Amino acid sequence: MTSFPRSPKTLKGGLVVMDPDGNAVQRTIAFQFNPDTASRTLAARGGQIDAGDRLEGLRLRGPPVETIKLDVEMDATDRLERPEQNKEVVESGLLPDLAELEMLISPLTSDMEAADRLASSGTIEIMPLPSPLVLLVLGANRTLPVRLTDFSIIEEAFDTRLNPIRAKLSLTLRVLSIDDLAFGSKGGALYLAFQQQRERFSRRKPPNLQAFGLKAAP
């Protein structure tokens, strides 16, 4: 069954990988199938209520700690039906697609080797290796700087070479707020833009006390 020809095209969600300074896009990772569900957890960063300071009960120390969990599916079946157009999938299955995500939490071997050489010569103290700026894109209203904290992979089917050809992934992403990124940075600016969008949405309707059966403010 074909869809109605004038039906709107559904946008793809996915990840945009930029250099650490956010000046150039290095690659894009589009979800083959958009997630059916997205689980979001927001933990408030309030004042220390237990400290006994009555002023702390209404204070916020910063943006909430937000975590997003997505379940993503991958399936190479359609591409395997056109082997002449998808030689990489024929040879390696979904391994290249999985590697794109795996490399988001793994430093480059060249960076590790360079850091080891410098550390061995006593030139530098070992520091965390640089990682790219990753943006989660879920439509035009939600483009967020994130860090992939962990993900699990269930490989469900394999080709004759034991390459996975169908897989389910569970991604856990920590939204990077202005507490994690510097003001003036690309990532910080994108988070502020998202927060401003959230503020505009929250102010879209005037207060209506009558809906609660109240004639005046409590």
XYZ file of C-alpha atoms in Angstrom:
218
model
C 0.000 0.000 0.000
C 1.419 3.372 -0.994
C 0.993 6.490 1.082
C -1.071 9.445 -0.057
C 1.131 11.366 -2.523
C 0.505 14.716 -0.842
C 1.138 13.510 2.703
C 3.901 15.515 4.423
C 7.334 13.946 4.458
C 8.384 12.780 7.914
C 11.690 14.264 9.016
C 14.497 12.050 10.174
C 15.834 12.320 13.694
C 19.478 11.708 14.369
C 22.820 13.052 15.519
C 25.064 15.765 14.100
C 28.756 15.405 14.925
C 30.809 18.605 14.902
C 34.393 19.424 15.797
C 34.914 20.270 19.519
C 34.623 24.015 18.824
C 31.439 23.585 16.798
C 32.869 25.238 13.689
C 32.375 22.427 11.182
C 30.093 19.431 10.733
C 32.167 16.260 10.593
C 29.360 13.782 9.895
C 25.663 13.135 10.378
C 24.024 9.991 11.743
C 20.376 9.764 10.702
C 18.153 7.215 12.397
C 17.033 4.621 9.862
C 13.704 4.488 11.688
C 12.558 7.251 14.002
C 12.157 6.064 17.616
C 8.633 5.094 18.634
C 9.206 6.487 22.130
C 11.590 8.855 23.881
C 11.984 8.761 27.649
C 13.092 12.043 29.226
C 14.094 12.614 32.846
C 14.614 16.108 34.276
C 16.170 16.373 37.738
C 15.855 19.791 39.369
C 18.996 21.404 40.744
C 17.481 23.255 43.681
C 18.913 24.802 46.808
C 19.781 22.813 49.904
C 16.384 22.716 51.619
C 17.722 20.602 54.469
C 20.217 23.314 55.375
C 17.510 25.227 57.251
C 17.791 28.364 55.115
C 14.204 29.396 54.334
C 15.339 31.271 51.239
C 16.749 28.128 49.623
C 13.364 26.436 49.107
C 12.524 28.597 46.084
C 15.991 28.830 44.564
C 17.451 26.974 41.593
C 21.192 26.478 41.266
C 21.036 26.006 37.515
C 19.313 24.193 34.648
C 17.927 20.728 35.364
C 19.978 17.641 34.668
C 18.175 16.173 31.655
C 18.588 12.631 30.385
C 17.022 11.269 27.196
C 16.667 7.576 26.406
C 15.880 6.365 22.894
C 15.369 2.927 21.384
C 16.571 2.801 17.785
C 16.262 -0.019 15.261
C 18.566 -0.863 12.369
C 17.785 -3.249 9.530
C 19.944 -3.937 6.480
C 17.397 -6.143 4.701
C 16.316 -3.559 2.128
C 19.901 -2.688 1.255
C 20.880 -6.334 0.903
C 18.160 -6.694 -1.738
C 20.201 -4.264 -3.879
C 23.739 -5.611 -3.391
C 25.215 -3.804 -6.385
C 24.283 -0.467 -4.781
C 25.283 -1.400 -1.228
C 28.586 -3.210 -1.412
C 29.619 -2.049 2.069
C 26.540 -3.629 3.649
C 27.126 -6.857 1.709
C 30.690 -7.045 3.030
C 30.208 -5.763 6.595
C 26.496 -5.721 7.404
C 25.582 -3.121 10.023
C 29.077 -2.911 11.519
C 29.856 0.457 9.829
C 26.544 1.929 11.072
C 27.228 0.687 14.604
C 30.796 1.981 14.471
C 29.526 5.512 13.844
C 27.799 5.444 17.223
C 30.537 3.532 19.016
C 33.107 6.145 18.019
C 31.112 8.842 19.791
C 32.369 7.457 23.104
C 35.805 6.322 21.965
C 38.826 8.575 21.331
C 40.739 8.239 18.081
C 43.720 5.901 18.127
C 45.876 8.723 16.753
C 44.944 10.906 19.733
C 45.684 8.078 22.187
C 49.050 7.352 20.580
C 49.998 11.056 20.520
C 49.030 11.488 24.178
C 51.044 8.387 25.117
C 54.140 9.679 23.318
C 53.937 13.047 25.048
C 53.250 11.495 28.445
C 56.131 9.031 28.051
C 58.542 11.867 27.299
C 57.347 13.834 30.329
C 56.038 16.639 28.128
C 52.478 16.736 29.469
C 50.334 15.454 32.245
C 47.746 12.989 30.999
C 44.503 14.887 30.375
C 41.101 13.763 29.049
C 41.220 13.410 25.283
C 39.097 15.781 23.153
C 35.731 14.596 21.888
C 33.408 16.062 19.228
C 30.383 18.226 19.904
C 27.343 15.996 19.371
C 23.878 17.395 18.684
C 20.659 15.424 19.020
C 18.182 16.578 16.381
C 14.508 15.743 16.946
C 12.850 18.192 14.580
C 13.418 21.917 14.174
C 12.260 22.681 17.729
C 14.738 20.367 19.433
C 18.414 20.565 18.556
C 20.349 19.801 21.713
C 24.019 19.390 22.601
C 24.343 15.976 24.210
C 26.828 13.432 25.424
C 26.217 9.766 24.694
C 26.764 8.270 28.131
C 26.059 4.662 27.265
C 24.135 2.454 24.907
C 23.337 -1.209 24.565
C 23.167 -3.205 21.350
C 21.110 -6.311 20.690
C 22.153 -7.947 17.422
C 19.178 -10.011 16.225
C 20.150 -11.456 12.847
C 23.377 -12.189 10.978
C 24.518 -12.851 7.445
C 26.642 -15.826 6.338
C 29.788 -13.960 7.469
C 28.317 -13.397 10.952
C 27.938 -9.673 10.309
C 24.861 -8.263 12.096
C 22.090 -7.291 9.694
C 19.398 -6.385 12.216
C 19.919 -4.685 15.579
C 18.165 -2.784 18.338
C 19.967 -0.024 20.212
C 19.109 1.703 23.471
C 20.780 5.119 23.676
C 21.193 7.157 26.854
C 22.037 10.802 26.221
C 22.837 13.487 28.784
C 21.805 16.964 27.645
C 24.748 19.360 28.027
C 23.517 22.603 29.580
C 25.214 25.922 30.134
C 26.689 24.410 33.306
C 28.616 21.970 31.093
C 29.461 24.254 28.160
C 30.979 27.714 28.158
C 28.956 30.830 27.388
C 29.818 31.948 23.865
C 30.581 28.421 22.662
C 28.574 26.801 19.873
C 27.151 24.173 22.197
C 26.288 26.739 24.868
C 24.496 28.924 22.319
C 22.458 25.965 21.040
C 21.412 25.029 24.576
C 20.351 28.622 25.319
C 18.349 28.714 22.075
C 16.554 25.507 23.076
C 15.883 26.874 26.561
C 14.453 30.091 25.096
C 12.152 27.990 22.896
C 11.030 26.094 25.992
C 10.324 29.416 27.754
C 8.240 30.637 24.820
C 6.199 27.443 24.845
C 5.578 27.742 28.598
C 4.204 31.286 28.217
C 1.854 30.541 25.326
C -1.351 30.732 27.450
C -2.467 33.315 30.044
C -3.278 32.078 33.573
C -6.822 30.779 34.078
C -7.751 30.423 37.747
C -11.402 29.710 36.872
C -10.347 26.290 35.528
C -9.489 25.351 39.134
C -12.673 26.808 40.580
C -10.826 29.812 42.023
C -12.235 33.329 41.725
C -9.012 35.025 42.781
C -5.402 34.206 43.468
C -4.959 31.939 46.504
